[in-house]
């Protein structure tokens, strides 16, 4: 996970520096046992209505990066990413500052519910 941490920090910081969004969503994807994470920015945020995450106005480049396949199932991936992203949001990284100044941040699988990591 150390290699992922470095890769994630570089990717997230670079993309968040150019994103001009009200809120951000980290989408998780599983494809044949390999997990990836996407970053999108949105024009809205509503913690009571998960459709805010569909109001995309920004997508990272590349849109996603691979997390890996060390997870037993999607739930272990989700909760590992919740912990990881909470650590990132609480860090002194440039991207963390941007996320903390947004209206909200969520994470979840594209076909599942969102976990709200930060809201104003």
N, CA, C and O atoms as CSV, one atom per row, in Angstrom:
chain,resi,resn,atom,element,x,y,z
A,1,UNK,N,N,0.833,-1.200,0.000
A,1,UNK,CA,C,0.000,0.000,0.000
A,1,UNK,C,C,0.876,1.263,0.000
A,1,UNK,O,O,0.388,2.350,-0.307
A,2,UNK,N,N,2.156,1.126,0.340
A,2,UNK,CA,C,3.052,2.287,0.336
A,2,UNK,C,C,3.206,2.844,-1.072
A,2,UNK,O,O,3.170,4.060,-1.261
A,3,UNK,N,N,3.378,1.969,-2.065
A,3,UNK,CA,C,3.478,2.445,-3.445
A,3,UNK,C,C,2.185,3.136,-3.862
A,3,UNK,O,O,2.220,4.154,-4.553
A,4,UNK,N,N,1.047,2.589,-3.448
A,4,UNK,CA,C,-0.222,3.224,-3.773
A,4,UNK,C,C,-0.305,4.598,-3.117
A,4,UNK,O,O,-0.760,5.554,-3.745
A,5,UNK,N,N,0.125,4.708,-1.875
A,5,UNK,CA,C,0.060,5.995,-1.167
A,5,UNK,C,C,0.810,7.073,-1.943
A,5,UNK,O,O,0.278,8.159,-2.170
A,6,UNK,N,N,2.024,6.781,-2.344
A,6,UNK,CA,C,2.811,7.760,-3.096
A,6,UNK,C,C,2.159,8.094,-4.430
A,6,UNK,O,O,2.078,9.260,-4.816
A,7,UNK,N,N,1.695,7.066,-5.129
A,7,UNK,CA,C,1.035,7.270,-6.422
A,7,UNK,C,C,-0.239,8.095,-6.249
A,7,UNK,O,O,-0.505,9.011,-7.027
A,8,UNK,N,N,-1.025,7.763,-5.220
A,8,UNK,CA,C,-2.265,8.488,-4.966
A,8,UNK,C,C,-1.997,9.948,-4.644
A,8,UNK,O,O,-2.624,10.836,-5.222
A,9,UNK,N,N,-1.076,10.202,-3.732
A,9,UNK,CA,C,-0.786,11.588,-3.335
A,9,UNK,C,C,-0.378,12.425,-4.540
A,9,UNK,O,O,-0.858,13.547,-4.706
A,10,UNK,N,N,0.491,11.899,-5.370
A,10,UNK,CA,C,0.934,12.629,-6.565
A,10,UNK,C,C,-0.238,12.895,-7.509
A,10,UNK,O,O,-0.419,14.018,-7.978
A,11,UNK,N,N,-1.025,11.871,-7.782
A,11,UNK,CA,C,-2.169,11.960,-8.702
A,11,UNK,C,C,-3.226,12.916,-8.148
A,11,UNK,O,O,-3.698,13.798,-8.865
A,12,UNK,N,N,-3.600,12.747,-6.882
A,12,UNK,CA,C,-4.651,13.583,-6.288
A,12,UNK,C,C,-4.203,15.038,-6.194
A,12,UNK,O,O,-4.957,15.941,-6.557
A,13,UNK,N,N,-2.995,15.272,-5.714
A,13,UNK,CA,C,-2.504,16.652,-5.582
A,13,UNK,C,C,-2.485,17.347,-6.934
A,13,UNK,O,O,-2.963,18.475,-7.059
A,14,UNK,N,N,-1.937,16.686,-7.944
A,14,UNK,CA,C,-1.833,17.271,-9.289
A,14,UNK,C,C,-3.218,17.622,-9.843
A,14,UNK,O,O,-3.410,18.693,-10.417
A,15,UNK,N,N,-4.163,16.723,-9.667
A,15,UNK,CA,C,-5.504,16.951,-10.210
A,15,UNK,C,C,-6.313,17.947,-9.400
A,15,UNK,O,O,-7.019,18.775,-9.974
A,16,UNK,N,N,-6.227,17.886,-8.104
A,16,UNK,CA,C,-7.005,18.803,-7.272
A,16,UNK,C,C,-6.526,20.244,-7.406
A,16,UNK,O,O,-7.311,21.173,-7.218
A,17,UNK,N,N,-5.258,20.442,-7.725
A,17,UNK,CA,C,-4.733,21.799,-7.923
A,17,UNK,C,C,-5.396,22.502,-9.101
A,17,UNK,O,O,-5.478,23.730,-9.114
A,18,UNK,N,N,-5.872,21.746,-10.092
A,18,UNK,CA,C,-6.484,22.362,-11.278
A,18,UNK,C,C,-8.005,22.253,-11.284
A,18,UNK,O,O,-8.668,22.896,-12.098
A,19,UNK,N,N,-8.553,21.461,-10.403
A,19,UNK,CA,C,-10.014,21.277,-10.350
A,19,UNK,C,C,-10.668,22.504,-9.720
A,19,UNK,O,O,-10.167,23.053,-8.739
A,20,UNK,N,N,-11.745,22.906,-10.272
A,20,UNK,CA,C,-12.541,24.011,-9.713
A,20,UNK,C,C,-13.948,23.475,-9.476
A,20,UNK,O,O,-14.856,23.696,-10.277
A,21,UNK,N,N,-14.108,22.775,-8.374
A,21,UNK,CA,C,-15.371,22.092,-8.101
A,21,UNK,C,C,-15.880,22.438,-6.712
A,21,UNK,O,O,-15.113,22.811,-5.825
A,22,UNK,N,N,-17.195,22.307,-6.541
A,22,UNK,CA,C,-17.799,22.555,-5.232
A,22,UNK,C,C,-17.574,21.384,-4.274
A,22,UNK,O,O,-17.421,21.579,-3.069
A,23,UNK,N,N,-17.555,20.157,-4.826
A,23,UNK,CA,C,-17.408,18.948,-4.015
A,23,UNK,C,C,-16.669,17.901,-4.842
A,23,UNK,O,O,-16.487,18.055,-6.049
A,24,UNK,N,N,-16.248,16.831,-4.165
A,24,UNK,CA,C,-15.454,15.800,-4.833
A,24,UNK,C,C,-15.938,14.415,-4.418
A,24,UNK,O,O,-16.366,14.191,-3.286
A,25,UNK,N,N,-15.854,13.492,-5.382
A,25,UNK,CA,C,-16.230,12.118,-5.110
A,25,UNK,C,C,-15.128,11.190,-5.605
A,25,UNK,O,O,-14.640,11.318,-6.728
A,26,UNK,N,N,-14.752,10.262,-4.748
A,26,UNK,CA,C,-13.818,9.212,-5.119
A,26,UNK,C,C,-14.651,7.961,-5.396
A,26,UNK,O,O,-15.225,7.370,-4.481
A,27,UNK,N,N,-14.709,7.571,-6.663
A,27,UNK,CA,C,-15.457,6.394,-7.076
A,27,UNK,C,C,-14.546,5.177,-7.064
A,27,UNK,O,O,-13.415,5.234,-7.545
A,28,UNK,N,N,-15.038,4.089,-6.518
A,28,UNK,CA,C,-14.300,2.835,-6.494
A,28,UNK,C,C,-14.870,1.897,-7.547
A,28,UNK,O,O,-16.079,1.850,-7.773
A,29,UNK,N,N,-13.977,1.154,-8.184
A,29,UNK,CA,C,-14.367,0.249,-9.264
A,29,UNK,C,C,-13.645,-1.076,-9.051
A,29,UNK,O,O,-12.470,-1.099,-8.685
A,30,UNK,N,N,-14.353,-2.178,-9.281
A,30,UNK,CA,C,-13.748,-3.510,-9.240
A,30,UNK,C,C,-13.891,-4.140,-10.617
A,30,UNK,O,O,-14.982,-4.172,-11.186
A,31,UNK,N,N,-12.795,-4.635,-11.140
A,31,UNK,CA,C,-12.806,-5.298,-12.446
A,31,UNK,C,C,-11.939,-6.552,-12.339
A,31,UNK,O,O,-10.713,-6.460,-12.274
A,32,UNK,N,N,-12.569,-7.703,-12.322
A,32,UNK,CA,C,-11.874,-8.996,-12.240
A,32,UNK,C,C,-10.941,-9.070,-11.044
A,32,UNK,O,O,-9.817,-9.560,-11.157
A,33,UNK,N,N,-11.404,-8.584,-9.897
A,33,UNK,CA,C,-10.635,-8.677,-8.666
A,33,UNK,C,C,-9.591,-7.592,-8.477
A,33,UNK,O,O,-8.883,-7.589,-7.470
A,34,UNK,N,N,-9.482,-6.670,-9.428
A,34,UNK,CA,C,-8.542,-5.558,-9.319
A,34,UNK,C,C,-9.356,-4.293,-9.066
A,34,UNK,O,O,-10.322,-4.011,-9.774
A,35,UNK,N,N,-8.953,-3.537,-8.050
A,35,UNK,CA,C,-9.685,-2.341,-7.655
A,35,UNK,C,C,-8.971,-1.083,-8.135
A,35,UNK,O,O,-7.742,-1.011,-8.161
A,36,UNK,N,N,-9.785,-0.086,-8.517
A,36,UNK,CA,C,-9.280,1.216,-8.952
A,36,UNK,C,C,-10.093,2.305,-8.260
A,36,UNK,O,O,-11.186,2.064,-7.748
A,37,UNK,N,N,-9.525,3.509,-8.261
A,37,UNK,CA,C,-10.200,4.665,-7.672
A,37,UNK,C,C,-10.204,5.794,-8.686
A,37,UNK,O,O,-9.191,6.071,-9.329
A,38,UNK,N,N,-11.353,6.444,-8.824
A,38,UNK,CA,C,-11.519,7.604,-9.705
A,38,UNK,C,C,-11.687,8.848,-8.842
A,38,UNK,O,O,-12.060,8.772,-7.671
A,39,UNK,N,N,-11.404,9.981,-9.446
A,39,UNK,CA,C,-11.659,11.268,-8.788
A,39,UNK,C,C,-12.463,12.131,-9.737
A,39,UNK,O,O,-12.050,12.377,-10.870
A,40,UNK,N,N,-13.623,12.594,-9.265
A,40,UNK,CA,C,-14.433,13.534,-10.035
A,40,UNK,C,C,-14.808,14.711,-9.148
A,40,UNK,O,O,-14.945,14.578,-7.932
A,41,UNK,N,N,-14.969,15.858,-9.779
A,41,UNK,CA,C,-15.467,17.043,-9.100
A,41,UNK,C,C,-16.897,17.280,-9.520
A,41,UNK,O,O,-17.291,16.926,-10.631
A,42,UNK,N,N,-17.676,17.878,-8.639
A,42,UNK,CA,C,-19.087,18.115,-8.935
A,42,UNK,C,C,-19.456,19.576,-8.684
A,42,UNK,O,O,-18.774,20.299,-7.958
A,43,UNK,N,N,-20.562,19.982,-9.313
A,43,UNK,CA,C,-21.081,21.342,-9.158
A,43,UNK,C,C,-22.013,21.488,-7.961
A,43,UNK,O,O,-22.481,22.587,-7.665
A,44,UNK,N,N,-22.280,20.385,-7.274
A,44,UNK,CA,C,-23.219,20.451,-6.155
A,44,UNK,C,C,-22.819,19.443,-5.087
A,44,UNK,O,O,-21.970,18.582,-5.315
A,45,UNK,N,N,-23.442,19.563,-3.918
A,45,UNK,CA,C,-23.247,18.619,-2.829
A,45,UNK,C,C,-24.494,18.609,-1.963
A,45,UNK,O,O,-24.968,19.660,-1.533
A,46,UNK,N,N,-25.023,17.421,-1.709
A,46,UNK,CA,C,-26.184,17.271,-0.840
A,46,UNK,C,C,-26.030,15.953,-0.083
A,46,UNK,O,O,-26.237,14.892,-0.671
A,47,UNK,N,N,-25.677,15.987,1.186
A,47,UNK,CA,C,-25.454,14.750,1.935
A,47,UNK,C,C,-26.692,13.871,2.068
A,47,UNK,O,O,-26.582,12.701,2.435
A,48,UNK,N,N,-27.877,14.422,1.771
A,48,UNK,CA,C,-29.121,13.641,1.842
A,48,UNK,C,C,-29.503,13.031,0.506
A,48,UNK,O,O,-30.415,12.207,0.445
A,49,UNK,N,N,-28.819,13.422,-0.576
A,49,UNK,CA,C,-29.150,12.933,-1.915
A,49,UNK,C,C,-27.859,12.591,-2.657
A,49,UNK,O,O,-27.139,13.482,-3.108
A,50,UNK,N,N,-27.576,11.307,-2.777
A,50,UNK,CA,C,-26.326,10.857,-3.379
A,50,UNK,C,C,-26.183,11.211,-4.854
A,50,UNK,O,O,-25.103,11.040,-5.419
A,51,UNK,N,N,-27.230,11.694,-5.481
A,51,UNK,CA,C,-27.141,12.081,-6.893
A,51,UNK,C,C,-26.206,13.267,-7.125
A,51,UNK,O,O,-25.842,13.546,-8.267
A,52,UNK,N,N,-25.813,13.967,-6.062
A,52,UNK,CA,C,-24.855,15.062,-6.221
A,52,UNK,C,C,-23.582,14.561,-6.903
A,52,UNK,O,O,-22.939,15.305,-7.643
A,53,UNK,N,N,-23.223,13.315,-6.658
A,53,UNK,CA,C,-21.986,12.769,-7.217
A,53,UNK,C,C,-22.064,12.572,-8.731
A,53,UNK,O,O,-21.040,12.359,-9.381
A,54,UNK,N,N,-23.265,12.643,-9.292
A,54,UNK,CA,C,-23.447,12.498,-10.746
A,54,UNK,C,C,-23.358,13.842,-11.464
A,54,UNK,O,O,-23.345,13.882,-12.694
A,55,UNK,N,N,-23.297,14.927,-10.724
A,55,UNK,CA,C,-23.269,16.281,-11.283
A,55,UNK,C,C,-21.823,16.684,-11.603
A,55,UNK,O,O,-21.333,17.719,-11.152
A,56,UNK,N,N,-21.159,15.835,-12.394
A,56,UNK,CA,C,-19.728,16.003,-12.660
A,56,UNK,C,C,-19.415,17.240,-13.495
A,56,UNK,O,O,-20.083,17.537,-14.486
A,57,UNK,N,N,-18.376,17.948,-13.059
A,57,UNK,CA,C,-17.866,19.081,-13.828
A,57,UNK,C,C,-16.355,18.953,-14.039
A,57,UNK,O,O,-15.747,19.761,-14.743
A,58,UNK,N,N,-15.758,17.932,-13.422
A,58,UNK,CA,C,-14.310,17.719,-13.522
A,58,UNK,C,C,-14.030,16.231,-13.386
A,58,UNK,O,O,-14.669,15.533,-12.599
A,59,UNK,N,N,-13.061,15.756,-14.171
A,59,UNK,CA,C,-12.559,14.402,-13.972
A,59,UNK,C,C,-11.038,14.430,-13.982
A,59,UNK,O,O,-10.417,15.166,-14.750
A,60,UNK,N,N,-10.458,13.621,-13.122
A,60,UNK,CA,C,-9.001,13.557,-13.010
A,60,UNK,C,C,-8.411,13.025,-14.314
A,60,UNK,O,O,-9.094,12.381,-15.111
A,61,UNK,N,N,-7.133,13.309,-14.506
A,61,UNK,CA,C,-6.409,12.791,-15.665
A,61,UNK,C,C,-5.143,12.098,-15.169
A,61,UNK,O,O,-4.252,12.759,-14.636
A,62,UNK,N,N,-5.048,10.800,-15.332
A,62,UNK,CA,C,-6.096,9.915,-15.819
A,62,UNK,C,C,-7.248,9.855,-14.818
A,62,UNK,O,O,-7.081,10.156,-13.636
A,63,UNK,N,N,-8.406,9.465,-15.311
A,63,UNK,CA,C,-9.606,9.470,-14.473
A,63,UNK,C,C,-9.448,8.556,-13.258
A,63,UNK,O,O,-9.971,8.852,-12.184
A,64,UNK,N,N,-8.729,7.449,-13.427
A,64,UNK,CA,C,-8.585,6.503,-12.324
A,64,UNK,C,C,-7.152,5.987,-12.234
A,64,UNK,O,O,-6.381,6.048,-13.192
A,65,UNK,N,N,-6.827,5.476,-11.045
A,65,UNK,CA,C,-5.570,4.772,-10.839
A,65,UNK,C,C,-5.884,3.456,-10.123
A,65,UNK,O,O,-6.874,3.347,-9.400
A,66,UNK,N,N,-5.038,2.482,-10.335
A,66,UNK,CA,C,-5.242,1.170,-9.742
A,66,UNK,C,C,-4.847,1.182,-8.270
A,66,UNK,O,O,-3.799,1.705,-7.892
A,67,UNK,N,N,-5.712,0.593,-7.453
A,67,UNK,CA,C,-5.422,0.422,-6.034
A,67,UNK,C,C,-4.670,-0.893,-5.846
A,67,UNK,O,O,-3.650,-0.945,-5.160
A,68,UNK,N,N,-5.185,-1.950,-6.462
A,68,UNK,CA,C,-4.577,-3.264,-6.351
A,68,UNK,C,C,-5.608,-4.341,-6.131
A,68,UNK,O,O,-6.808,-4.117,-6.290
A,69,UNK,N,N,-5.129,-5.512,-5.764
A,69,UNK,CA,C,-6.024,-6.658,-5.610
A,69,UNK,C,C,-5.855,-7.341,-4.259
A,69,UNK,O,O,-6.250,-8.496,-4.105
A,70,UNK,N,N,-5.279,-6.656,-3.281
A,70,UNK,CA,C,-5.008,-7.288,-1.995
A,70,UNK,C,C,-6.220,-7.375,-1.074
A,70,UNK,O,O,-6.088,-7.804,0.072
A,71,UNK,N,N,-7.379,-6.983,-1.543
A,71,UNK,CA,C,-8.581,-6.990,-0.716
A,71,UNK,C,C,-9.336,-8.302,-0.871
A,71,UNK,O,O,-9.363,-8.897,-1.949
A,72,UNK,N,N,-9.954,-8.746,0.230
A,72,UNK,CA,C,-10.731,-9.986,0.202
A,72,UNK,C,C,-12.047,-9.812,-0.545
A,72,UNK,O,O,-12.544,-10.748,-1.171
A,73,UNK,N,N,-12.612,-8.598,-0.474
A,73,UNK,CA,C,-13.900,-8.338,-1.112
A,73,UNK,C,C,-14.086,-6.830,-1.229
A,73,UNK,O,O,-13.242,-6.051,-0.786
A,74,UNK,N,N,-15.200,-6.433,-1.830
A,74,UNK,CA,C,-15.436,-5.011,-2.066
A,74,UNK,C,C,-15.572,-4.235,-0.760
A,74,UNK,O,O,-15.171,-3.074,-0.680
A,75,UNK,N,N,-16.137,-4.877,0.263
A,75,UNK,CA,C,-16.317,-4.177,1.531
A,75,UNK,C,C,-14.975,-3.857,2.187
A,75,UNK,O,O,-14.802,-2.774,2.746
A,76,UNK,N,N,-14.030,-4.785,2.124
A,76,UNK,CA,C,-12.716,-4.496,2.716
A,76,UNK,C,C,-12.012,-3.395,1.929
A,76,UNK,O,O,-11.284,-2.590,2.510
A,77,UNK,N,N,-12.220,-3.351,0.615
A,77,UNK,CA,C,-11.661,-2.266,-0.194
A,77,UNK,C,C,-12.293,-0.936,0.215
A,77,UNK,O,O,-11.584,0.046,0.434
A,78,UNK,N,N,-13.609,-0.900,0.316
A,78,UNK,CA,C,-14.309,0.336,0.679
A,78,UNK,C,C,-13.812,0.877,2.016
A,78,UNK,O,O,-13.457,2.052,2.105
A,79,UNK,N,N,-13.779,0.051,3.050
A,79,UNK,CA,C,-13.416,0.549,4.375
A,79,UNK,C,C,-11.930,0.885,4.460
A,79,UNK,O,O,-11.541,1.777,5.213
A,80,UNK,N,N,-11.104,0.185,3.701
A,80,UNK,CA,C,-9.686,0.558,3.630
A,80,UNK,C,C,-9.524,1.925,2.981
A,80,UNK,O,O,-8.705,2.734,3.417
A,81,UNK,N,N,-10.316,2.182,1.929
A,81,UNK,CA,C,-10.227,3.473,1.248
A,81,UNK,C,C,-10.825,4.592,2.086
A,81,UNK,O,O,-10.339,5.722,2.031
A,82,UNK,N,N,-11.870,4.306,2.862
A,82,UNK,CA,C,-12.414,5.314,3.782
A,82,UNK,C,C,-11.317,5.728,4.760
A,82,UNK,O,O,-11.079,6.920,4.953
A,83,UNK,N,N,-10.649,4.757,5.378
A,83,UNK,CA,C,-9.564,5.067,6.324
A,83,UNK,C,C,-8.430,5.815,5.634
A,83,UNK,O,O,-7.922,6.804,6.161
A,84,UNK,N,N,-8.032,5.340,4.451
A,84,UNK,CA,C,-6.943,5.959,3.714
A,84,UNK,C,C,-7.270,7.412,3.365
A,84,UNK,O,O,-6.450,8.306,3.576
A,85,UNK,N,N,-8.474,7.643,2.828
A,85,UNK,CA,C,-8.864,8.990,2.415
A,85,UNK,C,C,-9.047,9.920,3.615
A,85,UNK,O,O,-8.733,11.107,3.520
A,86,UNK,N,N,-9.541,9.413,4.727
A,86,UNK,CA,C,-9.631,10.246,5.933
A,86,UNK,C,C,-8.237,10.684,6.373
A,86,UNK,O,O,-8.053,11.818,6.816
A,87,UNK,N,N,-7.262,9.797,6.254
A,87,UNK,CA,C,-5.887,10.159,6.557
A,87,UNK,C,C,-5.357,11.216,5.603
A,87,UNK,O,O,-4.673,12.153,6.015
A,88,UNK,N,N,-5.678,11.057,4.315
A,88,UNK,CA,C,-5.241,12.039,3.320
A,88,UNK,C,C,-5.881,13.401,3.596
A,88,UNK,O,O,-5.195,14.423,3.575
A,89,UNK,N,N,-7.174,13.419,3.850
A,89,UNK,CA,C,-7.885,14.671,4.116
A,89,UNK,C,C,-7.325,15.358,5.362
A,89,UNK,O,O,-7.326,16.586,5.442
A,90,UNK,N,N,-6.856,14.591,6.315
A,90,UNK,CA,C,-6.292,15.157,7.532
A,90,UNK,C,C,-4.813,15.510,7.421
A,90,UNK,O,O,-4.206,15.957,8.394
A,91,UNK,N,N,-4.232,15.311,6.244
A,91,UNK,CA,C,-2.798,15.573,6.060
A,91,UNK,C,C,-2.541,17.025,5.669
A,91,UNK,O,O,-3.468,17.829,5.565
A,92,UNK,N,N,-1.291,17.339,5.460
A,92,UNK,CA,C,-0.896,18.674,5.031
A,92,UNK,C,C,-0.671,18.744,3.524
A,92,UNK,O,O,-0.091,19.711,3.031
A,93,UNK,N,N,-1.121,17.730,2.786
A,93,UNK,CA,C,-0.988,17.710,1.330
A,93,UNK,C,C,-1.800,18.851,0.721
A,93,UNK,O,O,-2.834,19.246,1.260
A,94,UNK,N,N,-1.324,19.374,-0.405
A,94,UNK,CA,C,-2.029,20.465,-1.103
A,94,UNK,C,C,-3.453,20.044,-1.474
A,94,UNK,O,O,-4.391,20.833,-1.357
A,95,UNK,N,N,-3.604,18.805,-1.918
A,95,UNK,CA,C,-4.932,18.313,-2.275
A,95,UNK,C,C,-5.863,18.234,-1.084
A,95,UNK,O,O,-7.065,18.464,-1.214
A,96,UNK,N,N,-5.310,17.906,0.084
A,96,UNK,CA,C,-6.124,17.852,1.296
A,96,UNK,C,C,-6.679,19.224,1.633
A,96,UNK,O,O,-7.829,19.344,2.056
A,97,UNK,N,N,-5.874,20.253,1.451
A,97,UNK,CA,C,-6.355,21.618,1.686
A,97,UNK,C,C,-7.521,21.955,0.770
A,97,UNK,O,O,-8.482,22.598,1.194
A,98,UNK,N,N,-7.442,21.529,-0.463
A,98,UNK,CA,C,-8.510,21.793,-1.432
A,98,UNK,C,C,-9.770,21.029,-1.047
A,98,UNK,O,O,-10.868,21.586,-1.077
A,99,UNK,N,N,-9.617,19.749,-0.684
A,99,UNK,CA,C,-10.776,18.961,-0.261
A,99,UNK,C,C,-11.416,19.564,0.982
A,99,UNK,O,O,-12.641,19.608,1.090
A,100,UNK,N,N,-10.601,20.026,1.914
A,100,UNK,CA,C,-11.131,20.614,3.146
A,100,UNK,C,C,-11.844,21.935,2.924
A,100,UNK,O,O,-12.674,22.333,3.741
A,101,UNK,N,N,-11.533,22.625,1.828
A,101,UNK,CA,C,-12.231,23.879,1.542
A,101,UNK,C,C,-13.456,23.658,0.651
A,101,UNK,O,O,-14.147,24.615,0.301
A,102,UNK,N,N,-13.724,22.415,0.287
A,102,UNK,CA,C,-14.896,22.113,-0.547
A,102,UNK,C,C,-16.143,21.941,0.323
A,102,UNK,O,O,-16.061,21.896,1.550
A,103,UNK,N,N,-17.293,21.847,-0.337
A,103,UNK,CA,C,-18.548,21.644,0.383
A,103,UNK,C,C,-18.679,20.225,0.911
A,103,UNK,O,O,-19.345,19.991,1.919
A,104,UNK,N,N,-18.028,19.256,0.213
A,104,UNK,CA,C,-18.135,17.880,0.656
A,104,UNK,C,C,-17.255,16.947,-0.136
A,104,UNK,O,O,-16.827,17.250,-1.249
A,105,UNK,N,N,-16.991,15.789,0.473
A,105,UNK,CA,C,-16.188,14.737,-0.150
A,105,UNK,C,C,-16.850,13.404,0.161
A,105,UNK,O,O,-17.221,13.132,1.303
A,106,UNK,N,N,-16.991,12.585,-0.858
A,106,UNK,CA,C,-17.575,11.264,-0.672
A,106,UNK,C,C,-16.726,10.186,-1.323
A,106,UNK,O,O,-15.858,10.476,-2.147
A,107,UNK,N,N,-16.983,8.945,-0.946
A,107,UNK,CA,C,-16.326,7.792,-1.544
A,107,UNK,C,C,-17.313,6.636,-1.569
A,107,UNK,O,O,-18.103,6.458,-0.642
A,108,UNK,N,N,-17.259,5.858,-2.633
A,108,UNK,CA,C,-18.109,4.679,-2.719
A,108,UNK,C,C,-17.958,4.008,-4.067
A,108,UNK,O,O,-17.392,4.573,-5.003
A,109,UNK,N,N,-18.471,2.799,-4.148
A,109,UNK,CA,C,-18.476,2.104,-5.426
A,109,UNK,C,C,-19.510,2.745,-6.337
A,109,UNK,O,O,-20.552,3.211,-5.877
A,110,UNK,N,N,-19.218,2.766,-7.624
A,110,UNK,CA,C,-20.082,3.473,-8.570
A,110,UNK,C,C,-21.506,2.930,-8.572
A,110,UNK,O,O,-22.431,3.653,-8.944
A,111,UNK,N,N,-21.707,1.693,-8.172
A,111,UNK,CA,C,-23.053,1.122,-8.150
A,111,UNK,C,C,-23.574,0.932,-6.726
A,111,UNK,O,O,-24.504,0.159,-6.500
A,112,UNK,N,N,-22.969,1.642,-5.765
A,112,UNK,CA,C,-23.375,1.496,-4.368
A,112,UNK,C,C,-23.593,2.834,-3.693
A,112,UNK,O,O,-23.622,3.880,-4.342
A,113,UNK,N,N,-23.742,2.784,-2.402
A,113,UNK,CA,C,-23.957,3.986,-1.605
A,113,UNK,C,C,-22.649,4.713,-1.352
A,113,UNK,O,O,-21.570,4.125,-1.421
A,114,UNK,N,N,-22.761,5.995,-1.061
A,114,UNK,CA,C,-21.599,6.823,-0.759
A,114,UNK,C,C,-21.399,6.955,0.744
A,114,UNK,O,O,-22.357,7.009,1.515
A,115,UNK,N,N,-20.155,7.005,1.133
A,115,UNK,CA,C,-19.771,7.365,2.489
A,115,UNK,C,C,-19.316,8.810,2.418
A,115,UNK,O,O,-18.447,9.143,1.612
A,116,UNK,N,N,-19.877,9.662,3.233
A,116,UNK,CA,C,-19.486,11.073,3.266
A,116,UNK,C,C,-18.283,11.203,4.202
A,116,UNK,O,O,-18.348,10.846,5.378
A,117,UNK,N,N,-17.188,11.723,3.651
A,117,UNK,CA,C,-15.951,11.880,4.413
A,117,UNK,C,C,-15.826,13.266,5.017
A,117,UNK,O,O,-15.189,13.455,6.053
A,118,UNK,N,N,-16.443,14.230,4.354
A,118,UNK,CA,C,-16.334,15.617,4.799
A,118,UNK,C,C,-17.521,16.391,4.280
A,118,UNK,O,O,-17.903,16.230,3.120
A,119,UNK,N,N,-18.107,17.218,5.102
A,119,UNK,CA,C,-19.171,18.124,4.646
A,119,UNK,C,C,-19.084,19.403,5.439
A,119,UNK,O,O,-18.606,19.427,6.573
A,120,UNK,N,N,-19.566,20.486,4.808
A,120,UNK,CA,C,-19.547,21.767,5.497
A,120,UNK,C,C,-20.771,21.926,6.350
A,120,UNK,O,O,-20.933,22.951,7.012
